[in-house]
Coordinates of N, CA and C in Angstrom, one line a residue:
M114 N 15.0 57.1 24.5 CA 15.0 55.7 24.7 C 15.5 55.0 23.5
Q115 N 16.4 54.1 23.8 CA 17.0 53.3 22.8 C 16.3 51.9 22.7
S116 N 16.0 51.5 21.6 CA 15.3 50.2 21.4 C 16.3 49.1 21.3
N117 N 16.2 48.0 22.1 CA 17.1 46.9 22.0 C 16.7 45.8 21.0
S118 N 15.5 45.8 20.6 CA 15.0 44.8 19.7 C 15.2 45.2 18.3
S119 N 15.7 44.4 17.4 CA 15.8 44.7 16.0 C 15.4 43.5 15.2
N120 N 15.1 43.7 13.9 CA 14.7 42.6 13.1 C 15.8 41.9 12.5
Q121 N 17.0 42.4 12.6 CA 18.2 41.8 12.0 C 18.8 40.9 13.1
P122 N 19.1 39.6 12.7 CA 19.8 38.8 13.7 C 21.3 39.2 13.9
T123 N 21.7 39.0 15.1 CA 23.1 39.3 15.4 C 23.9 38.1 15.0
P124 N 25.2 38.2 14.8 CA 26.0 37.1 14.4 C 26.0 35.9 15.4
N125 N 25.8 36.2 16.6 CA 25.9 35.1 17.6 C 24.5 34.5 17.9
S126 N 23.5 35.0 17.3 CA 22.1 34.5 17.6 C 22.0 33.1 17.0
Q127 N 21.1 32.3 17.6 CA 20.9 30.9 17.1 C 19.4 30.9 16.7
Y128 N 19.2 30.2 15.6 CA 17.8 30.0 15.1 C 17.2 28.8 15.8
I129 N 16.1 29.0 16.3 CA 15.3 27.9 17.0 C 14.7 27.0 16.0
D130 N 14.2 27.5 14.9 CA 13.5 26.8 13.9 C 14.4 26.0 12.9
Y131 N 15.6 26.1 13.1 CA 16.6 25.4 12.2 C 16.5 23.9 12.4
K132 N 16.3 23.2 11.3 CA 16.3 21.7 11.4 C 17.6 21.2 10.9
M133 N 18.1 20.2 11.6 CA 19.3 19.5 11.2 C 19.0 18.5 10.1
P134 N 19.9 18.2 9.2 CA 19.7 17.3 8.2 C 19.3 15.9 8.7
T135 N 19.7 15.5 9.9 CA 19.3 14.2 10.4 C 17.8 14.2 10.8
D136 N 17.2 15.3 11.0 CA 15.8 15.3 11.4 C 15.0 14.7 10.2
S137 N 15.3 15.1 9.0 CA 14.5 14.6 7.8 C 14.8 13.2 7.6
S138 N 16.0 12.7 7.8 CA 16.3 11.3 7.6 C 15.6 10.4 8.7
V139 N 15.5 11.0 9.9 CA 14.8 10.3 11.0 C 13.3 10.2 10.7
N140 N 12.7 11.3 10.1 CA 11.3 11.3 9.8 C 11.1 10.3 8.6
I141 N 11.9 10.2 7.7 CA 11.8 9.2 6.6 C 11.9 7.8 7.2
F142 N 12.8 7.6 8.1 CA 12.9 6.2 8.7 C 11.7 5.9 9.4
I143 N 11.1 6.8 10.2 CA 9.9 6.5 11.0 C 8.8 6.3 10.0
G144 N 8.7 7.0 9.0 CA 7.6 6.9 8.0 C 7.7 5.5 7.3
Y145 N 8.9 5.1 6.9 CA 9.0 3.8 6.3 C 8.8 2.6 7.3
S146 N 9.2 2.8 8.5 CA 9.0 1.8 9.5 C 7.5 1.6 9.9
I147 N 6.7 2.6 9.6 CA 5.3 2.4 9.8 C 4.6 1.9 8.5
L148 N 5.1 2.4 7.4 CA 4.5 2.1 6.1 C 4.7 0.7 5.6
I149 N 5.9 0.2 5.7 CA 6.3 -1.1 5.3 C 5.5 -2.2 6.0
P150 N 5.4 -2.2 7.3 CA 4.6 -3.3 7.9 C 3.2 -3.2 7.5
M151 N 2.6 -2.0 7.3 CA 1.2 -1.9 6.9 C 1.1 -2.5 5.5
I152 N 2.0 -2.3 4.6 CA 1.9 -2.8 3.2 C 2.0 -4.3 3.3
V153 N 2.9 -4.9 4.1 CA 3.1 -6.3 4.3 C 1.8 -6.9 4.8
F154 N 1.2 -6.3 5.8 CA 0.0 -6.8 6.4 C -1.1 -6.8 5.4
V155 N -1.3 -5.8 4.7 CA -2.4 -5.7 3.7 C -2.1 -6.7 2.5
G156 N -0.9 -6.8 2.1 CA -0.5 -7.8 1.1 C -0.8 -9.2 1.5
F157 N -0.4 -9.5 2.7 CA -0.7 -10.9 3.3 C -2.2 -11.2 3.3
N158 N -3.0 -10.2 3.7 CA -4.4 -10.5 3.8 C -5.0 -10.6 2.4
I159 N -4.6 -9.9 1.4 CA -5.0 -10.0 0.1 C -4.7 -11.4 -0.5
Y160 N -3.4 -11.8 -0.3 CA -3.0 -13.1 -0.7 C -3.8 -14.2 -0.1
K161 N -4.1 -14.1 1.2 CA -4.9 -15.1 1.9 C -6.3 -15.2 1.3
Q162 N -6.9 -14.0 1.0 CA -8.2 -14.1 0.4 C -8.2 -14.7 -1.0
Y163 N -7.1 -14.4 -1.7 CA -6.9 -15.0 -3.0 C -6.8 -16.5 -2.9
R164 N -6.0 -17.0 -2.0 CA -5.8 -18.5 -1.9 C -7.1 -19.1 -1.4
T165 N -7.9 -18.4 -0.5 CA -9.2 -19.0 -0.1 C -10.2 -19.1 -1.3
A166 N -10.2 -18.1 -2.2 CA -11.1 -18.1 -3.3 C -10.6 -19.3 -4.3
V167 N -9.4 -19.4 -4.5 CA -8.9 -20.5 -5.4 C -9.2 -21.9 -4.8
F168 N -9.1 -22.0 -3.5 CA -9.4 -23.3 -2.8 C -10.9 -23.6 -2.9
C169 N -11.8 -22.5 -2.7 CA -13.2 -22.7 -2.9 C -13.6 -23.2 -4.3
R170 N -12.9 -22.6 -5.3 CA -13.2 -23.0 -6.7 C -12.7 -24.4 -6.9
Q171 N -11.6 -24.8 -6.4 CA -11.1 -26.2 -6.6 C -12.1 -27.2 -5.9
V172 N -12.6 -26.8 -4.7 CA -13.5 -27.7 -4.0 C -14.8 -27.8 -4.8
A173 N -15.3 -26.7 -5.3 CA -16.5 -26.7 -6.1 C -16.4 -27.6 -7.4
Y174 N -15.2 -27.5 -8.0 CA -14.9 -28.3 -9.2 C -14.9 -29.7 -8.9
L175 N -14.2 -30.1 -7.8 CA -14.1 -31.5 -7.4 C -15.5 -32.1 -7.0
E176 N -16.3 -31.3 -6.3 CA -17.6 -31.7 -5.9 C -18.5 -32.0 -7.2
K177 N -18.3 -31.1 -8.2 CA -19.1 -31.3 -9.4 C -18.6 -32.6 -10.1
L178 N -17.3 -32.8 -10.2 CA -16.8 -34.1 -10.7 C -17.3 -35.3 -10.0
W179 N -17.3 -35.2 -8.7 CA -17.8 -36.3 -7.8 C -19.3 -36.6 -8.1
H180 N -20.1 -35.5 -8.2 CA -21.5 -35.8 -8.5 C -21.7 -36.4 -9.8
L181 N -20.9 -36.0 -10.8 CA -21.0 -36.5 -12.2 C -20.6 -38.0 -12.1
N182 N -19.6 -38.3 -11.4 CA -19.1 -39.7 -11.3 C -20.2 -40.6 -10.6
I183 N -20.9 -40.1 -9.6 CA -21.9 -40.8 -8.9 C -23.1 -41.1 -9.9
K184 N -23.4 -40.1 -10.7 CA -24.5 -40.3 -11.6 C -24.2 -41.4 -12.6
K185 N -22.9 -41.4 -13.1 CA -22.5 -42.4 -14.1 C -22.5 -43.8 -13.5
E186 N -22.1 -43.9 -12.3 CA -22.1 -45.2 -11.6 C -23.5 -45.7 -11.4
L187 N -24.4 -44.8 -11.1 CA -25.8 -45.2 -10.9 C -26.5 -45.6 -12.2
E188 N -26.1 -45.0 -13.3 CA -26.7 -45.3 -14.6 C -26.1 -46.6 -15.1
E189 N -24.9 -47.0 -14.8 CA -24.3 -48.2 -15.2 C -24.9 -49.4 -14.5
K190 N -25.5 -49.3 -13.3 CA -26.0 -50.4 -12.6 C -27.3 -50.8 -13.1

């Protein structure tokens, strides 16, 4: 009996696991198309929290000035 299977590929055989160079570029594109919007979303939320904190500090400072101004006006009368 002659065995038809061999471990050596024949010149006409095709490799199923072979990846074309465009596959890696498509994977990179998909990765960046997911990663960039996530980074923008997180950055926007961090900036929004920062601006909220700055606004709260400004309001607190102005309220403090306002209360000091009221006390001065009451003392002058």
